GROMACS .gro file of C-alpha atoms in nm:
model
  490
    1VAL     CA    1 -16.376  -7.434 -18.958
    2LEU     CA    2 -16.481  -7.246 -18.612
    3ALA     CA    3 -16.704  -6.920 -18.619
    4VAL     CA    4 -16.662  -6.655 -18.378
    5ARG     CA    5 -16.865  -6.362 -18.303
    6ALA     CA    6 -16.635  -6.080 -18.206
    7ASP     CA    7 -16.651  -5.691 -18.173
    8ARG     CA    8 -16.551  -5.546 -18.486
    9SER     CA    9 -16.400  -5.207 -18.332
   10ARG     CA   10 -16.199  -5.400 -18.078
   11LEU     CA   11 -16.044  -5.628 -18.329
   12ILE     CA   12 -15.938  -5.305 -18.527
   13GLU     CA   13 -15.808  -5.148 -18.225
   14SER     CA   14 -15.583  -5.407 -18.105
   15SER     CA   15 -15.450  -5.575 -18.416
   16SER     CA   16 -15.283  -5.436 -18.715
   17TYR     CA   17 -15.379  -5.722 -18.932
   18PHE     CA   18 -15.765  -5.668 -18.848
   19ARG     CA   19 -15.697  -5.283 -18.911
   20ALA     CA   20 -15.577  -5.332 -19.231
   21LEU     CA   21 -15.841  -5.596 -19.314
   22LEU     CA   22 -16.145  -5.448 -19.193
   23GLY     CA   23 -16.056  -5.088 -19.213
   24GLY     CA   24 -15.906  -5.043 -19.549
   25SER     CA   25 -15.990  -5.082 -19.891
   26PHE     CA   26 -16.017  -5.470 -19.885
   27SER     CA   27 -16.336  -5.636 -19.960
   28GLU     CA   28 -16.357  -5.785 -19.619
   29SER     CA   29 -16.422  -5.429 -19.503
   30GLY     CA   30 -16.744  -5.449 -19.603
   31SER     CA   31 -16.840  -5.818 -19.511
   32GLY     CA   32 -17.002  -5.950 -19.205
   33TYR     CA   33 -16.755  -6.225 -19.147
   34VAL     CA   34 -16.372  -6.276 -19.263
   35ARG     CA   35 -16.185  -6.601 -19.299
   36ILE     CA   36 -15.846  -6.612 -19.160
   37SER     CA   37 -15.571  -6.889 -19.211
   38CYS     CA   38 -15.407  -6.867 -18.894
   39ASP     CA   39 -15.350  -7.193 -18.671
   40LEU     CA   40 -15.664  -7.257 -18.490
   41ALA     CA   41 -15.553  -7.305 -18.144
   42ALA     CA   42 -15.343  -6.985 -18.187
   43ALA     CA   43 -15.637  -6.776 -18.311
   44VAL     CA   44 -15.860  -6.917 -18.026
   45GLN     CA   45 -15.597  -6.804 -17.773
   46VAL     CA   46 -15.551  -6.463 -17.921
   47LEU     CA   47 -15.944  -6.398 -17.899
   48ARG     CA   48 -15.938  -6.519 -17.547
   49TYR     CA   49 -15.657  -6.260 -17.469
   50LEU     CA   50 -15.848  -5.980 -17.641
   51PHE     CA   51 -16.224  -6.042 -17.516
   52GLU     CA   52 -16.162  -6.243 -17.192
   53PRO     CA   53 -16.138  -6.017 -16.856
   54PRO     CA   54 -15.770  -5.975 -16.751
   55ALA     CA   55 -15.832  -6.127 -16.438
   56SER     CA   56 -15.948  -6.436 -16.572
   57PHE     CA   57 -15.663  -6.475 -16.845
   58ALA     CA   58 -15.286  -6.555 -16.782
   59ILE     CA   59 -14.982  -6.645 -16.973
   60SER     CA   60 -14.827  -6.959 -16.894
   61HIS     CA   61 -14.614  -7.232 -17.052
   62HIS     CA   62 -14.916  -7.412 -17.155
   63ASN     CA   63 -15.044  -7.142 -17.374
   64PHE     CA   64 -14.735  -6.924 -17.453
   65LEU     CA   65 -14.637  -7.064 -17.793
   66PRO     CA   66 -14.988  -7.059 -17.941
   67LEU     CA   67 -15.037  -6.714 -17.804
   68LEU     CA   68 -14.694  -6.599 -17.956
   69GLU     CA   69 -14.791  -6.761 -18.298
   70GLY     CA   70 -15.076  -6.588 -18.313
   71ALA     CA   71 -14.974  -6.237 -18.199
   72LEU     CA   72 -14.712  -6.256 -18.481
   73PHE     CA   73 -14.957  -6.364 -18.738
   74LEU     CA   74 -15.227  -6.140 -18.631
   75ALA     CA   75 -14.988  -5.856 -18.540
   76VAL     CA   76 -15.138  -5.791 -18.184
   77GLU     CA   77 -14.905  -5.561 -18.035
   78SER     CA   78 -14.970  -5.533 -17.678
   79LEU     CA   79 -14.975  -5.937 -17.685
   80LEU     CA   80 -14.652  -5.952 -17.817
   81VAL     CA   81 -14.515  -5.710 -17.551
   82ASP     CA   82 -14.699  -5.927 -17.256
   83CYS     CA   83 -14.549  -6.259 -17.419
   84GLU     CA   84 -14.202  -6.108 -17.416
   85ARG     CA   85 -14.230  -5.979 -17.048
   86TRP     CA   86 -14.356  -6.313 -16.939
   87PHE     CA   87 -14.103  -6.511 -17.089
   88ARG     CA   88 -13.813  -6.269 -16.953
   89THR     CA   89 -13.936  -6.279 -16.615
   90VAL     CA   90 -13.956  -6.643 -16.581
   91ARG     CA   91 -13.548  -6.660 -16.554
   92SER     CA   92 -13.579  -6.398 -16.262
   93ARG     CA   93 -13.919  -6.551 -16.083
   94ASN     CA   94 -13.739  -6.812 -15.889
   95PRO     CA   95 -13.395  -6.979 -15.852
   96SER     CA   96 -13.522  -7.336 -15.916
   97MET     CA   97 -13.685  -7.413 -16.250
   98VAL     CA   98 -14.056  -7.318 -16.291
   99VAL     CA   99 -14.108  -7.442 -16.675
  100PRO     CA  100 -14.076  -7.786 -16.811
  101LEU     CA  101 -13.749  -7.830 -17.007
  102ASP     CA  102 -13.972  -7.973 -17.307
  103PHE     CA  103 -14.133  -7.653 -17.317
  104ILE     CA  104 -13.766  -7.459 -17.341
  105ILE     CA  105 -13.652  -7.691 -17.618
  106GLU     CA  106 -13.988  -7.628 -17.819
  107ALA     CA  107 -13.936  -7.260 -17.756
  108TRP     CA  108 -13.611  -7.257 -17.908
  109TYR     CA  109 -13.695  -7.429 -18.203
  110PHE     CA  110 -13.984  -7.204 -18.254
  111ALA     CA  111 -13.788  -6.870 -18.230
  112PRO     CA  112 -13.603  -6.866 -18.545
  113LYS     CA  113 -13.860  -7.005 -18.764
  114HIS     CA  114 -14.054  -6.662 -18.652
  115GLY     CA  115 -13.767  -6.453 -18.608
  116VAL     CA  116 -13.812  -6.400 -18.238
  117THR     CA  117 -13.493  -6.303 -18.089
  118PHE     CA  118 -13.573  -6.256 -17.703
  119VAL     CA  119 -13.648  -6.648 -17.659
  120GLU     CA  120 -13.279  -6.688 -17.768
  121ASP     CA  121 -13.144  -6.430 -17.539
  122VAL     CA  122 -13.346  -6.579 -17.244
  123CYS     CA  123 -13.318  -6.976 -17.263
  124PRO     CA  124 -12.905  -7.043 -17.230
  125GLY     CA  125 -12.910  -6.839 -16.904
  126TYR     CA  126 -13.199  -6.994 -16.778
  127LEU     CA  127 -13.092  -7.346 -16.849
  128ALA     CA  128 -12.751  -7.249 -16.700
  129GLN     CA  129 -12.880  -7.141 -16.387
  130ASN     CA  130 -13.096  -7.463 -16.336
  131PHE     CA  131 -12.833  -7.687 -16.495
  132VAL     CA  132 -12.852  -7.946 -16.204
  133GLN     CA  133 -13.200  -7.978 -16.246
  134VAL     CA  134 -13.207  -7.969 -16.617
  135ILE     CA  135 -12.951  -8.281 -16.624
  136SER     CA  136 -13.174  -8.489 -16.451
  137SER     CA  137 -13.445  -8.448 -16.678
  138ARG     CA  138 -13.523  -8.709 -16.923
  139SER     CA  139 -13.557  -8.441 -17.206
  140PHE     CA  140 -13.192  -8.332 -17.146
  141VAL     CA  141 -13.067  -8.554 -17.451
  142HIS     CA  142 -13.320  -8.378 -17.676
  143ILE     CA  143 -13.155  -8.031 -17.616
  144PRO     CA  144 -13.029  -7.916 -17.954
  145TYR     CA  145 -12.657  -7.883 -17.965
  146ASP     CA  146 -12.641  -7.493 -18.024
  147LEU     CA  147 -12.876  -7.434 -17.723
  148LEU     CA  148 -12.663  -7.671 -17.510
  149CYS     CA  149 -12.341  -7.508 -17.640
  150SER     CA  150 -12.476  -7.156 -17.529
  151THR     CA  151 -12.561  -7.283 -17.214
  152ILE     CA  152 -12.229  -7.423 -17.108
  153GLU     CA  153 -12.084  -7.112 -17.217
  154SER     CA  154 -12.295  -6.889 -17.007
  155PRO     CA  155 -12.147  -6.729 -16.709
  156ASN     CA  156 -12.422  -6.835 -16.497
  157LEU     CA  157 -12.359  -7.212 -16.548
  158THR     CA  158 -12.409  -7.365 -16.195
  159VAL     CA  159 -12.296  -7.705 -16.126
  160ASP     CA  160 -12.202  -7.902 -15.801
  161SER     CA  161 -11.867  -8.000 -15.959
  162GLU     CA  162 -11.670  -8.039 -16.287
  163LYS     CA  163 -11.744  -8.397 -16.304
  164GLN     CA  164 -12.115  -8.340 -16.284
  165LEU     CA  165 -12.093  -8.122 -16.608
  166CYS     CA  166 -11.872  -8.377 -16.760
  167GLU     CA  167 -12.112  -8.657 -16.713
  168ALA     CA  168 -12.408  -8.463 -16.844
  169ILE     CA  169 -12.211  -8.396 -17.159
  170LEU     CA  170 -12.095  -8.741 -17.209
  171SER     CA  171 -12.468  -8.868 -17.161
  172TRP     CA  172 -12.559  -8.617 -17.417
  173VAL     CA  173 -12.281  -8.708 -17.632
  174SER     CA  174 -12.393  -9.092 -17.629
  175ALA     CA  175 -12.737  -9.039 -17.706
  176SER     CA  176 -12.625  -8.802 -17.976
  177ARG     CA  177 -12.422  -9.113 -18.125
  178GLN     CA  178 -12.712  -9.310 -18.151
  179SER     CA  179 -12.923  -9.064 -18.334
  180CYS     CA  180 -12.989  -9.023 -18.726
  181GLU     CA  181 -13.043  -8.657 -18.711
  182GLN     CA  182 -12.708  -8.540 -18.785
  183SER     CA  183 -12.433  -8.653 -19.013
  184VAL     CA  184 -12.148  -8.848 -18.879
  185SER     CA  185 -11.883  -8.572 -18.955
  186ASN     CA  186 -12.128  -8.311 -18.774
  187SER     CA  187 -12.188  -8.499 -18.475
  188ALA     CA  188 -11.840  -8.567 -18.424
  189ASP     CA  189 -11.726  -8.240 -18.422
  190ASN     CA  190 -12.014  -8.110 -18.227
  191GLN     CA  191 -11.900  -8.376 -17.952
  192LEU     CA  192 -11.538  -8.272 -17.929
  193SER     CA  193 -11.654  -7.903 -17.929
  194LEU     CA  194 -11.886  -7.986 -17.591
  195LEU     CA  195 -11.604  -8.189 -17.436
  196SER     CA  196 -11.358  -7.933 -17.496
  197LYS     CA  197 -11.574  -7.685 -17.252
  198VAL     CA  198 -11.493  -7.916 -16.957
  199ARG     CA  199 -11.222  -7.800 -16.724
  200VAL     CA  200 -11.024  -8.107 -16.730
  201CYS     CA  201 -10.790  -8.002 -16.468
  202LEU     CA  202 -11.110  -7.985 -16.188
  203LEU     CA  203 -11.204  -8.344 -16.260
  204PRO     CA  204 -11.136  -8.624 -15.969
  205LEU     CA  205 -10.856  -8.845 -16.135
  206GLY     CA  206 -11.017  -9.176 -16.093
  207PHE     CA  207 -11.327  -9.025 -16.275
  208ALA     CA  208 -11.081  -8.908 -16.573
  209ALA     CA  209 -10.926  -9.239 -16.594
  210GLY     CA  210 -11.249  -9.372 -16.659
  211THR     CA  211 -11.358  -9.170 -16.956
  212LYS     CA  212 -11.080  -9.316 -17.158
  213ARG     CA  213 -11.303  -9.605 -17.210
  214ASN     CA  214 -11.528  -9.409 -17.450
  215CYS     CA  215 -11.338  -9.112 -17.512
  216PHE     CA  216 -10.984  -9.199 -17.504
  217GLU     CA  217 -10.823  -8.877 -17.624
  218PHE     CA  218 -11.027  -8.669 -17.382
  219GLY     CA  219 -10.983  -8.894 -17.095
  220ASN     CA  220 -10.589  -8.929 -17.142
  221ASN     CA  221 -10.550  -8.571 -17.202
  222ALA     CA  222 -10.723  -8.515 -16.869
  223VAL     CA  223 -10.521  -8.751 -16.681
  224CYS     CA  224 -10.206  -8.611 -16.807
  225MET     CA  225 -10.296  -8.257 -16.677
  226ILE     CA  226 -10.409  -8.374 -16.358
  227LEU     CA  227 -10.108  -8.570 -16.306
  228ASN     CA  228  -9.879  -8.246 -16.399
  229LEU     CA  229 -10.056  -8.053 -16.142
  230LEU     CA  230 -10.014  -8.308 -15.863
  231LYS     CA  231  -9.643  -8.282 -15.935
  232ASP     CA  232  -9.632  -7.902 -15.923
  233SER     CA  233  -9.925  -7.725 -15.938
  234LEU     CA  234  -9.814  -7.392 -15.871
  235GLN     CA  235  -9.547  -7.349 -16.182
  236THR     CA  236  -9.832  -7.477 -16.391
  237LEU     CA  237 -10.077  -7.192 -16.241
  238LEU     CA  238  -9.822  -6.906 -16.273
  239HIS     CA  239  -9.754  -6.998 -16.637
  240THR     CA  240 -10.136  -6.968 -16.680
  241VAL     CA  241 -10.170  -6.656 -16.532
  242THR     CA  242  -9.914  -6.507 -16.756
  243ASP     CA  243 -10.079  -6.609 -17.036
  244ASP     CA  244 -10.386  -6.477 -16.903
  245ASN     CA  245 -10.573  -6.812 -16.932
  246LEU     CA  246 -10.706  -6.891 -16.602
  247ASP     CA  247 -11.070  -6.960 -16.684
  248SER     CA  248 -11.000  -7.341 -16.747
  249TYR     CA  249 -10.863  -7.341 -16.381
  250ARG     CA  250 -11.163  -7.186 -16.221
  251ILE     CA  251 -11.405  -7.385 -15.998
  252ARG     CA  252 -11.732  -7.279 -16.123
  253LEU     CA  253 -11.883  -7.039 -15.862
  254THR     CA  254 -12.186  -6.828 -15.941
  255GLU     CA  255 -12.465  -6.653 -15.727
  256TYR     CA  256 -12.679  -6.966 -15.785
  257SER     CA  257 -12.440  -7.219 -15.648
  258LYS     CA  258 -12.584  -7.394 -15.320
  259LYS     CA  259 -12.322  -7.687 -15.324
  260ILE     CA  260 -11.975  -7.754 -15.431
  261VAL     CA  261 -11.803  -8.091 -15.459
  262LEU     CA  262 -11.422  -8.132 -15.465
  263SER     CA  263 -11.410  -8.473 -15.330
  264GLY     CA  264 -11.158  -8.702 -15.514
  265CYS     CA  265 -10.946  -8.385 -15.649
  266PRO     CA  266 -10.633  -8.395 -15.463
  267GLN     CA  267 -10.492  -8.161 -15.732
  268LEU     CA  268 -10.701  -7.889 -15.616
  269THR     CA  269 -10.488  -7.684 -15.376
  270THR     CA  270 -10.537  -7.351 -15.201
  271GLN     CA  271 -10.432  -7.173 -15.496
  272PHE     CA  272 -10.723  -7.314 -15.706
  273LEU     CA  273 -10.960  -7.209 -15.455
  274TYR     CA  274 -10.818  -6.858 -15.418
  275ILE     CA  275 -10.822  -6.830 -15.809
  276SER     CA  276 -11.178  -6.898 -15.831
  277ALA     CA  277 -11.277  -6.617 -15.608
  278LEU     CA  278 -11.070  -6.385 -15.806
  279PRO     CA  279 -11.252  -6.134 -16.039
  280THR     CA  280 -11.174  -6.165 -16.395
  281ASP     CA  281 -11.095  -5.823 -16.441
  282LEU     CA  282 -10.767  -5.803 -16.264
  283ASP     CA  283 -10.447  -5.745 -16.469
  284ALA     CA  284 -10.191  -6.042 -16.526
  285VAL     CA  285  -9.932  -5.920 -16.298
  286PHE     CA  286 -10.158  -5.861 -16.007
  287LYS     CA  287 -10.292  -6.222 -16.037
  288ARG     CA  288  -9.936  -6.367 -16.054
  289THR     CA  289  -9.835  -6.177 -15.759
  290ILE     CA  290 -10.129  -6.312 -15.546
  291VAL     CA  291 -10.090  -6.668 -15.641
  292SER     CA  292  -9.715  -6.662 -15.542
  293ASP     CA  293  -9.788  -6.475 -15.205
  294VAL     CA  294 -10.039  -6.752 -15.139
  295ASN     CA  295  -9.784  -7.026 -15.197
  296ASP     CA  296  -9.540  -6.847 -14.989
  297GLY     CA  297  -9.773  -6.788 -14.691
  298CYS     CA  298  -9.740  -6.404 -14.751
  299LEU     CA  299 -10.025  -6.176 -14.737
  300ASN     CA  300  -9.824  -5.845 -14.827
  301HIS     CA  301 -10.102  -5.790 -15.106
  302TYR     CA  302 -10.413  -5.912 -14.928
  303ASN     CA  303 -10.532  -5.569 -14.807
  304GLY     CA  304 -10.456  -5.433 -15.149
  305LEU     CA  305 -10.685  -5.693 -15.309
  306VAL     CA  306 -10.965  -5.638 -15.047
  307LYS     CA  307 -10.957  -5.279 -15.114
  308LYS     CA  308 -10.915  -5.295 -15.486
  309ALA     CA  309 -11.151  -5.608 -15.581
  310LYS     CA  310 -11.358  -5.638 -15.272
  311THR     CA  311 -11.292  -6.032 -15.285
  312LEU     CA  312 -11.139  -6.228 -15.012
  313SER     CA  313 -10.927  -6.543 -15.047
  314PHE     CA  314 -11.004  -6.876 -14.971
  315ARG     CA  315 -10.721  -7.051 -14.768
  316ASN     CA  316 -10.821  -7.403 -14.674
  317PHE     CA  317 -11.068  -7.387 -14.350
  318GLU     CA  318 -10.936  -7.102 -14.210
  319ASP     CA  319 -11.078  -6.863 -14.488
  320LEU     CA  320 -11.438  -7.061 -14.545
  321GLN     CA  321 -11.584  -6.733 -14.446
  322CYS     CA  322 -11.474  -6.578 -14.773
  323LEU     CA  323 -11.641  -6.840 -14.988
  324LEU     CA  324 -11.958  -6.830 -14.796
  325LEU     CA  325 -11.960  -6.436 -14.840
  326ARG     CA  326 -11.931  -6.475 -15.214
  327CYS     CA  327 -12.163  -6.744 -15.244
  328PRO     CA  328 -12.422  -6.695 -14.953
  329TRP     CA  329 -12.693  -6.956 -15.090
  330ILE     CA  330 -12.415  -7.281 -15.006
  331ASN     CA  331 -12.622  -7.493 -14.769
  332GLU     CA  332 -12.384  -7.790 -14.800
  333ILE     CA  333 -12.002  -7.828 -14.829
  334ASN     CA  334 -11.839  -8.113 -14.942
  335LEU     CA  335 -11.435  -8.074 -14.935
  336SER     CA  336 -11.366  -8.444 -14.883
  337ILE     CA  337 -11.081  -8.636 -15.041
  338ASP     CA  338 -11.116  -8.982 -15.204
  339THR     CA  339 -10.810  -9.150 -15.081
  340SER     CA  340 -10.859  -9.471 -15.279
  341ILE     CA  341 -10.739  -9.307 -15.617
  342ILE     CA  342 -10.439  -9.122 -15.480
  343LEU     CA  343 -10.119  -9.331 -15.591
  344SER     CA  344  -9.885  -9.401 -15.310
  345LYS     CA  345  -9.600  -9.168 -15.449
  346TYR     CA  346  -9.824  -8.865 -15.397
  347SER     CA  347  -9.938  -8.730 -15.070
  348ILE     CA  348 -10.239  -8.519 -14.978
  349ILE     CA  349 -10.139  -8.148 -15.054
  350SER     CA  350 -10.151  -7.930 -14.734
  351SER     CA  351 -10.044  -7.582 -14.603
  352ARG     CA  352  -9.708  -7.570 -14.459
  353SER     CA  353  -9.723  -7.520 -14.035
  354GLU     CA  354  -9.472  -7.304 -14.014
  355VAL     CA  355  -9.618  -7.015 -14.208
  356ARG     CA  356  -9.968  -7.088 -14.137
  357ARG     CA  357  -9.908  -6.907 -13.785
  358ASP     CA  358  -9.836  -6.596 -13.964
  359VAL     CA  359 -10.116  -6.652 -14.210
  360ASN     CA  360 -10.371  -6.709 -13.937
  361ARG     CA  361 -10.241  -6.401 -13.735
  362ASN     CA  362 -10.298  -6.153 -14.029
  363LEU     CA  363 -10.650  -6.318 -14.122
  364SER     CA  364 -10.779  -6.321 -13.782
  365SER     CA  365 -10.650  -5.939 -13.740
  366TYR     CA  366 -10.865  -5.870 -14.063
  367TYR     CA  367 -11.176  -6.063 -13.961
  368MET     CA  368 -11.148  -5.889 -13.594
  369GLN     CA  369 -11.145  -5.543 -13.766
  370SER     CA  370 -11.420  -5.631 -14.027
  371GLY     CA  371 -11.649  -5.782 -13.764
  372LEU     CA  372 -11.697  -6.107 -13.984
  373TYR     CA  373 -11.531  -6.359 -13.771
  374GLY     CA  374 -11.717  -6.535 -13.504
  375THR     CA  375 -12.046  -6.353 -13.589
  376SER     CA  376 -12.280  -6.656 -13.613
  377GLY     CA  377 -12.568  -6.433 -13.641
  378ASN     CA  378 -12.441  -6.299 -13.950
  379PRO     CA  379 -12.706  -6.469 -14.205
  380VAL     CA  380 -12.417  -6.524 -14.459
  381PHE     CA  381 -12.285  -6.789 -14.206
  382SER     CA  382 -12.658  -6.943 -14.071
  383ASN     CA  383 -12.712  -7.156 -14.383
  384ILE     CA  384 -12.447  -7.414 -14.380
  385SER     CA  385 -12.597  -7.736 -14.212
  386LYS     CA  386 -12.387  -8.013 -14.345
  387LEU     CA  387 -11.990  -8.005 -14.410
  388ILE     CA  388 -11.782  -8.317 -14.531
  389LEU     CA  389 -11.439  -8.299 -14.465
  390GLU     CA  390 -11.364  -8.659 -14.510
  391GLY     CA  391 -10.969  -8.781 -14.565
  392ARG     CA  392 -10.846  -8.444 -14.513
  393ASN     CA  393 -10.532  -8.512 -14.315
  394ASP     CA  394 -10.425  -8.129 -14.333
  395ILE     CA  395 -10.725  -8.018 -14.092
  396THR     CA  396 -10.596  -7.923 -13.748
  397ASP     CA  397 -10.764  -7.850 -13.424
  398MET     CA  398 -10.746  -7.459 -13.493
  399ASN     CA  399 -10.943  -7.545 -13.821
  400LEU     CA  400 -11.209  -7.682 -13.619
  401LEU     CA  401 -11.219  -7.407 -13.393
  402GLU     CA  402 -11.261  -7.173 -13.690
  403ILE     CA  403 -11.570  -7.389 -13.814
  404SER     CA  404 -11.722  -7.336 -13.496
  405MET     CA  405 -11.850  -6.995 -13.643
  406LEU     CA  406 -12.120  -7.221 -13.787
  407LYS     CA  407 -12.263  -7.301 -13.509
  408SER     CA  408 -12.622  -7.164 -13.540
  409SER     CA  409 -12.677  -7.392 -13.842
  410LEU     CA  410 -12.430  -7.693 -13.850
  411CYS     CA  411 -12.607  -8.026 -13.812
  412TYR     CA  412 -12.375  -8.247 -13.963
  413ILE     CA  413 -12.034  -8.322 -13.997
  414ASN     CA  414 -11.794  -8.580 -14.154
  415ILE     CA  415 -11.431  -8.600 -14.032
  416LYS     CA  416 -11.352  -8.945 -14.109
  417HIS     CA  417 -10.961  -8.994 -14.157
  418CYS     CA  418 -10.870  -8.652 -14.039
  419THR     CA  419 -10.574  -8.763 -13.875
  420LEU     CA  420 -10.417  -8.456 -13.709
  421LEU     CA  421 -10.736  -8.371 -13.531
  422THR     CA  422 -10.701  -8.459 -13.145
  423ASP     CA  423 -10.981  -8.542 -12.882
  424ASP     CA  424 -10.970  -8.191 -12.722
  425GLY     CA  425 -11.015  -8.053 -13.070
  426ILE     CA  426 -11.339  -8.260 -13.163
  427SER     CA  427 -11.439  -8.185 -12.784
  428THR     CA  428 -11.432  -7.819 -12.820
  429LEU     CA  429 -11.627  -7.858 -13.149
  430LEU     CA  430 -11.879  -8.047 -12.998
  431LEU     CA  431 -11.899  -7.813 -12.724
  432ASN     CA  432 -11.965  -7.486 -12.945
  433CYS     CA  433 -12.189  -7.662 -13.215
  434ARG     CA  434 -12.482  -7.810 -12.993
  435LYS     CA  435 -12.719  -7.803 -13.285
  436MET     CA  436 -12.523  -8.114 -13.416
  437HIS     CA  437 -12.721  -8.420 -13.457
  438SER     CA  438 -12.506  -8.638 -13.719
  439MET     CA  439 -12.142  -8.685 -13.680
  440VAL     CA  440 -11.925  -8.907 -13.866
  441LEU     CA  441 -11.590  -8.937 -13.658
  442SER     CA  442 -11.455  -9.276 -13.786
  443TYR     CA  443 -11.047  -9.293 -13.754
  444THR     CA  444 -11.012  -8.991 -13.568
  445SER     CA  445 -10.883  -8.965 -13.192
  446PHE     CA  446 -11.239  -8.935 -13.043
  447GLY     CA  447 -11.207  -9.011 -12.699
  448ASN     CA  448 -11.283  -8.941 -12.341
  449HIS     CA  449 -11.306  -8.548 -12.367
  450SER     CA  450 -11.542  -8.578 -12.665
  451ILE     CA  451 -11.753  -8.865 -12.493
  452GLN     CA  452 -11.783  -8.645 -12.169
  453THR     CA  453 -11.896  -8.327 -12.369
  454LEU     CA  454 -12.154  -8.529 -12.567
  455CYS     CA  455 -12.280  -8.644 -12.217
  456SER     CA  456 -12.297  -8.302 -12.034
  457LEU     CA  457 -12.586  -8.059 -12.007
  458ASP     CA  458 -12.660  -7.839 -12.258
  459PRO     CA  459 -12.630  -7.481 -12.118
  460SER     CA  460 -12.829  -7.330 -12.445
  461ASP     CA  461 -13.136  -7.583 -12.354
  462SER     CA  462 -13.431  -7.336 -12.284
  463PHE     CA  463 -13.676  -7.611 -12.214
  464SER     CA  464 -13.694  -7.627 -11.842
  465TYR     CA  465 -13.916  -7.969 -11.856
  466HIS     CA  466 -13.857  -8.303 -12.047
  467LYS     CA  467 -14.037  -8.627 -12.011
  468ASP     CA  468 -13.700  -8.798 -12.006
  469GLU     CA  469 -13.428  -8.701 -11.780
  470HIS     CA  470 -13.151  -8.752 -12.040
  471ALA     CA  471 -13.307  -8.495 -12.271
  472HIS     CA  472 -13.090  -8.199 -12.166
  473VAL     CA  473 -12.750  -8.365 -12.294
  474MET     CA  474 -12.649  -8.335 -12.663
  475ALA     CA  475 -12.593  -8.703 -12.695
  476PHE     CA  476 -12.991  -8.746 -12.632
  477ARG     CA  477 -13.045  -8.566 -12.968
  478LEU     CA  478 -12.804  -8.777 -13.168
  479GLN     CA  479 -12.939  -8.924 -13.477
  480GLU     CA  480 -12.610  -9.066 -13.653
  481LEU     CA  481 -12.267  -9.153 -13.475
  482HIS     CA  482 -12.016  -9.344 -13.670
  483LEU     CA  483 -11.684  -9.423 -13.437
  484GLU     CA  484 -11.527  -9.679 -13.636
  485GLY     CA  485 -11.157  -9.717 -13.589
  486CYS     CA  486 -11.162  -9.430 -13.331
  487GLU     CA  487 -10.813  -9.446 -13.127
  488GLY     CA  488 -10.882  -9.185 -12.853
  489ASN     CA  489 -10.885  -9.314 -12.512
  490TYR     CA  490 -11.160  -9.438 -12.339
   0.00000   0.00000   0.00000
């Protein structure tokens, strides 16, 4: 029992509970004290809220639930409003998580027991936009099924790759199988329901095959879908467009995306990347036309798409700008291919050179007119610091020239096993991107021209005095340089 002296009029003014108890016909209205059966911690928090100066009292995840419980029991309307306002603003306060996952889980369990709806409105979206951090928490496996399901279904679900999402679900499923909280039948149904939300055609082939050890049906289905896409991805996508069922083929891009990992996924062609940037409200006929045009190298509907949907295409590397415009928070891009898992009878899919010239001409014209191409000062193109293109044997010197638009921020590049690149192309990239300090150039044609560029004076170096006489050359600032297996002339 805790006795607290409080101002009677303040209690009546702020709380419907005390207003009825002290200002009505109850016997307590004439008494010098009243007893309440509210939780002690909750009652203390409410009294602090009512009587402490506003500047010295703040709502946080430490006192939110006791405050909310006390506000509900004692009917303190102003506190209920403040609690809801605080909880809703947590989501928009910062792109990264600002409250512990344990707190979110506890709030989720609390809400239905006390009829609080705003908690259920906020939690899934909050976890979805911070999902990469959520899955690294030890408490991830303790997320209740309905909350995890709602989180995955949220349009704000942000992951680095579909593999990352699948690994998280499999981890949760494994922990769920060891738990005795659910019946066996319900647990199995929940597991299948969660796994059905994975877009299996976006998984790396090797990873998909590995899932068969613990989830044979799921893994086998994923492998079959990926192999079918490797055989004829265009027809599969066209049939999907006709059925208006593109969601399972979309790479997950949100306003919170900072990194996209597509390595190990040779089935992800230009059409996949294009589809991921298309608005969801385009009609099926228009989508089908666009996908066909991308495959044929024809951009007759390109300007129409820009005008109607204000969404640009993503055609391998010459349209990297389009992805950056859609997701300006991205600072690292990994488009590498794990060649170790590609079967010998399949080749890495690349754009046809005979149609690329026409495509480049049309796109370059668009970018020049719009003022986007080559504008390194544009903040959209000033965030990318790391670019990984390992294993992409469809990259040409022209692509490297276009990548030079990232010259104001690009510090790291990996073009290992990019066999179509020439020494001249690599040299031009180095000449343009003077901030580069880490490069993986193994098994390329790196040679004399590139070496001369690395050893030449940097015209952008504004410092007239250096203690070291070689400080003005680009090679002086290198932190990492890999040249294994280079075939250039030295």
